[in-house]
Amino acid sequence: EGMQIDLKVSAQWMQKSAEAGFVPAMYELGAMYEKGLNVPIDRSQAIHWMQEAAKRGHKKAIAWLERNLLNS
C-alpha cells in the first residue's frame, strides 16, 4: 500500500536534473555526495556540484563552499 520510494532511482533522477542545469538539484546532489545519501561519499563530486550551483548564484552552495574550502 502506498508508493515505495526507490532511493537509488531517486539519486539517478537527482543526477539527471543536476546535469540538465536545475540548480537546486546541483546543490542537493552535492549534499548527497557529501553525506553519502543514496550515493557513495565522494568529496570531489560534492565540491563539483556545490561549485556548479554556486556559479549560478545558489546561496546555500556558496555558504557550503566558504565553510568547507576556505576553512580547511
Coordinates of N, CA, C and O in Angstrom, one line a residue:
E1 N 0.8 -1.2 0.0 CA 0.0 0.0 0.0 C 0.9 1.2 0.0 O 1.9 1.2 0.6
G2 N 0.4 2.2 -0.7 CA 1.2 3.4 -0.8 C 2.3 3.2 -1.8 O 2.5 2.2 -2.4
M3 N 3.1 4.3 -2.0 CA 4.1 4.2 -3.0 C 5.5 3.9 -2.4 O 5.8 4.6 -1.4
Q4 N 6.2 3.0 -2.9 CA 7.5 2.7 -2.4 C 8.5 3.6 -3.1 O 8.4 3.8 -4.3
I5 N 9.5 4.1 -2.4 CA 10.5 5.0 -3.0 C 11.7 4.2 -3.2 O 12.3 3.6 -2.3
D6 N 12.2 4.2 -4.4 CA 13.5 3.5 -4.7 C 14.5 4.6 -4.6 O 14.7 5.5 -5.5
L7 N 15.3 4.5 -3.6 CA 16.3 5.6 -3.3 C 17.4 5.7 -4.4 O 17.9 6.7 -4.7
K8 N 17.8 4.5 -4.9 CA 18.8 4.5 -6.0 C 18.2 5.3 -7.2 O 18.9 6.1 -7.8
V9 N 17.0 5.0 -7.5 CA 16.4 5.7 -8.7 C 16.2 7.2 -8.4 O 16.5 8.0 -9.3
S10 N 15.9 7.5 -7.2 CA 15.7 9.0 -6.9 C 17.1 9.7 -7.0 O 17.1 10.8 -7.5
A11 N 18.2 9.0 -6.6 CA 19.5 9.6 -6.8 C 19.8 9.8 -8.3 O 20.4 10.8 -8.7
Q12 N 19.4 8.8 -9.1 CA 19.7 8.9 -10.5 C 18.9 10.1 -11.1 O 19.4 10.8 -12.0
W13 N 17.7 10.3 -10.7 CA 16.9 11.4 -11.2 C 17.5 12.8 -10.7 O 17.5 13.7 -11.5
M14 N 18.0 12.8 -9.5 CA 18.7 14.0 -9.0 C 19.9 14.3 -9.9 O 20.1 15.4 -10.2
Q15 N 20.6 13.3 -10.2 CA 21.8 13.4 -11.1 C 21.4 14.0 -12.4 O 22.0 14.9 -13.0
K16 N 20.4 13.4 -13.0 CA 19.9 13.8 -14.3 C 19.4 15.3 -14.3 O 19.7 16.1 -15.2
S17 N 18.7 15.7 -13.2 CA 18.2 17.0 -13.1 C 19.4 18.0 -12.9 O 19.4 19.1 -13.5
A18 N 20.4 17.6 -12.2 CA 21.6 18.5 -12.0 C 22.3 18.6 -13.3 O 22.7 19.8 -13.7
E19 N 22.5 17.5 -14.0 CA 23.2 17.6 -15.3 C 22.4 18.4 -16.3 O 23.0 19.0 -17.2
A20 N 21.1 18.5 -16.2 CA 20.3 19.2 -17.1 C 20.3 20.7 -16.8 O 19.7 21.5 -17.5
G21 N 20.9 21.1 -15.6 CA 21.1 22.5 -15.3 C 20.1 23.0 -14.2 O 20.0 24.2 -14.0
F22 N 19.4 22.1 -13.5 CA 18.5 22.5 -12.5 C 19.3 22.8 -11.2 O 19.8 21.9 -10.6
V23 N 19.4 24.1 -10.9 CA 20.4 24.5 -9.8 C 20.0 23.9 -8.5 O 21.0 23.4 -7.8
P24 N 18.8 23.8 -8.0 CA 18.5 23.2 -6.7 C 19.0 21.7 -6.7 O 19.5 21.3 -5.6
A25 N 18.9 21.0 -7.8 CA 19.3 19.7 -7.9 C 20.9 19.6 -7.7 O 21.4 18.6 -7.2
M26 N 21.6 20.6 -8.3 CA 23.0 20.6 -8.2 C 23.4 20.7 -6.7 O 24.3 19.9 -6.2
Y27 N 22.8 21.6 -6.0 CA 23.0 21.7 -4.5 C 22.7 20.4 -3.8 O 23.5 19.9 -3.0
E28 N 21.5 19.9 -4.0 CA 21.1 18.7 -3.3 C 22.0 17.5 -3.6 O 22.4 16.7 -2.8
L29 N 22.4 17.4 -4.9 CA 23.3 16.3 -5.3 C 24.7 16.4 -4.6 O 25.3 15.5 -4.1
G30 N 25.2 17.7 -4.5 CA 26.4 17.9 -3.8 C 26.3 17.5 -2.3 O 27.2 16.8 -1.8
A31 N 25.2 17.8 -1.7 CA 24.9 17.4 -0.3 C 24.8 15.9 -0.2 O 25.3 15.3 0.8
M32 N 24.2 15.3 -1.1 CA 24.1 13.8 -1.1 C 25.5 13.2 -1.2 O 25.8 12.2 -0.4
Y33 N 26.3 13.7 -2.1 CA 27.7 13.1 -2.1 C 28.5 13.4 -0.9 O 29.3 12.6 -0.5
E34 N 28.3 14.5 -0.3 CA 29.0 14.9 1.0 C 28.6 13.9 2.1 O 29.5 13.4 2.8
K35 N 27.3 13.6 2.2 CA 26.9 12.7 3.3 C 26.7 11.3 3.0 O 26.4 10.5 3.9
G36 N 26.8 10.9 1.7 CA 26.6 9.5 1.3 C 25.2 9.1 1.3 O 24.9 8.0 1.7
L37 N 24.3 10.0 1.0 CA 22.8 9.7 0.9 C 22.5 9.2 -0.4 O 22.4 9.9 -1.4
N38 N 22.2 7.9 -0.5 CA 21.8 7.2 -1.7 C 22.9 7.1 -2.8 O 22.6 6.7 -3.9
V39 N 24.1 7.6 -2.5 CA 25.2 7.6 -3.3 C 26.5 7.4 -2.4 O 26.4 7.7 -1.2
P40 N 27.6 6.9 -3.0 CA 28.8 6.8 -2.1 C 29.3 8.2 -1.7 O 29.1 9.1 -2.5
I41 N 29.9 8.3 -0.6 CA 30.5 9.5 -0.2 C 31.6 9.8 -1.2 O 32.5 9.0 -1.5
D42 N 31.6 11.0 -1.7 CA 32.6 11.4 -2.7 C 32.8 12.9 -2.6 O 32.0 13.7 -3.1
R43 N 33.9 13.3 -1.9 CA 34.1 14.7 -1.6 C 34.3 15.5 -2.9 O 33.9 16.6 -3.1
S44 N 35.0 14.9 -3.9 CA 35.3 15.7 -5.1 C 34.0 15.9 -5.9 O 33.8 17.0 -6.5
Q45 N 33.1 15.0 -5.9 CA 31.7 15.2 -6.5 C 30.9 16.2 -5.7 O 30.2 17.0 -6.3
A46 N 31.0 16.2 -4.4 CA 30.3 17.1 -3.6 C 30.8 18.5 -3.9 O 30.0 19.5 -4.2
I47 N 32.1 18.7 -4.0 CA 32.7 20.0 -4.3 C 32.3 20.5 -5.7 O 31.9 21.6 -5.9
H48 N 32.3 19.5 -6.7 CA 32.0 19.9 -8.1 C 30.5 20.4 -8.1 O 30.3 21.5 -8.7
W49 N 29.6 19.7 -7.5 CA 28.2 20.1 -7.7 C 27.9 21.4 -6.9 O 27.1 22.2 -7.3
M50 N 28.6 21.5 -5.7 CA 28.4 22.8 -5.0 C 29.0 24.0 -5.8 O 28.3 25.0 -5.8
Q51 N 30.1 23.8 -6.5 CA 30.7 24.8 -7.3 C 29.7 25.2 -8.4 O 29.6 26.4 -8.8
E52 N 29.2 24.2 -9.1 CA 28.2 24.4 -10.2 C 27.0 25.2 -9.7 O 26.6 26.1 -10.4
A53 N 26.5 24.8 -8.6 CA 25.3 25.6 -8.0 C 25.7 27.0 -7.6 O 25.0 27.9 -7.9
A54 N 26.9 27.1 -7.0 CA 27.4 28.4 -6.6 C 27.6 29.4 -7.8 O 27.3 30.6 -7.7
K55 N 28.1 28.8 -8.9 CA 28.3 29.7 -10.1 C 27.0 30.3 -10.6 O 27.1 31.3 -11.2
R56 N 25.9 29.6 -10.2 CA 24.6 30.0 -10.7 C 23.9 30.8 -9.6 O 22.7 31.0 -9.7
G57 N 24.6 31.2 -8.5 CA 24.1 32.0 -7.5 C 23.3 31.4 -6.4 O 22.7 32.0 -5.6
H58 N 23.5 30.0 -6.2 CA 22.8 29.3 -5.1 C 23.4 29.7 -3.8 O 24.6 29.3 -3.6
K59 N 22.7 30.4 -2.9 CA 23.3 30.9 -1.7 C 23.8 29.9 -0.7 O 24.8 30.0 -0.1
K60 N 23.0 28.8 -0.6 CA 23.5 27.7 0.3 C 24.7 27.0 -0.2 O 25.6 26.6 0.6
A61 N 24.8 26.9 -1.5 CA 26.1 26.3 -2.1 C 27.3 27.2 -1.8 O 28.3 26.7 -1.5
I62 N 27.1 28.5 -2.0 CA 28.2 29.5 -1.7 C 28.6 29.3 -0.3 O 29.8 29.3 0.0
A63 N 27.6 29.3 0.6 CA 28.0 29.2 2.1 C 28.7 27.9 2.3 O 29.6 27.8 3.1
W64 N 28.2 26.8 1.7 CA 28.9 25.5 1.9 C 30.3 25.5 1.5 O 31.2 25.0 2.2
L65 N 30.6 26.1 0.3 CA 31.9 26.2 -0.2 C 32.8 27.1 0.7 O 34.0 26.7 1.0
E66 N 32.3 28.2 1.2 CA 33.0 29.0 2.2 C 33.4 28.2 3.4 O 34.5 28.3 3.9
R67 N 32.4 27.5 4.0 CA 32.7 26.7 5.2 C 33.7 25.5 4.9 O 34.5 25.3 5.8
N68 N 33.5 24.9 3.8 CA 34.3 23.7 3.6 C 35.6 23.8 2.8 O 36.5 23.0 3.0
L69 N 35.8 24.9 2.1 CA 37.0 25.1 1.4 C 37.9 26.2 1.9 O 39.1 26.1 2.0
L70 N 37.3 27.3 2.4 CA 38.1 28.4 2.9 C 38.6 28.1 4.3 O 39.6 28.7 4.7
N71 N 37.9 27.3 5.0 CA 38.3 27.0 6.4 C 39.0 25.7 6.6 O 39.2 25.2 7.7
S72 N 39.4 25.1 5.4 CA 40.1 23.8 5.6 C 41.6 23.9 5.4 O 42.2 24.8 5.1

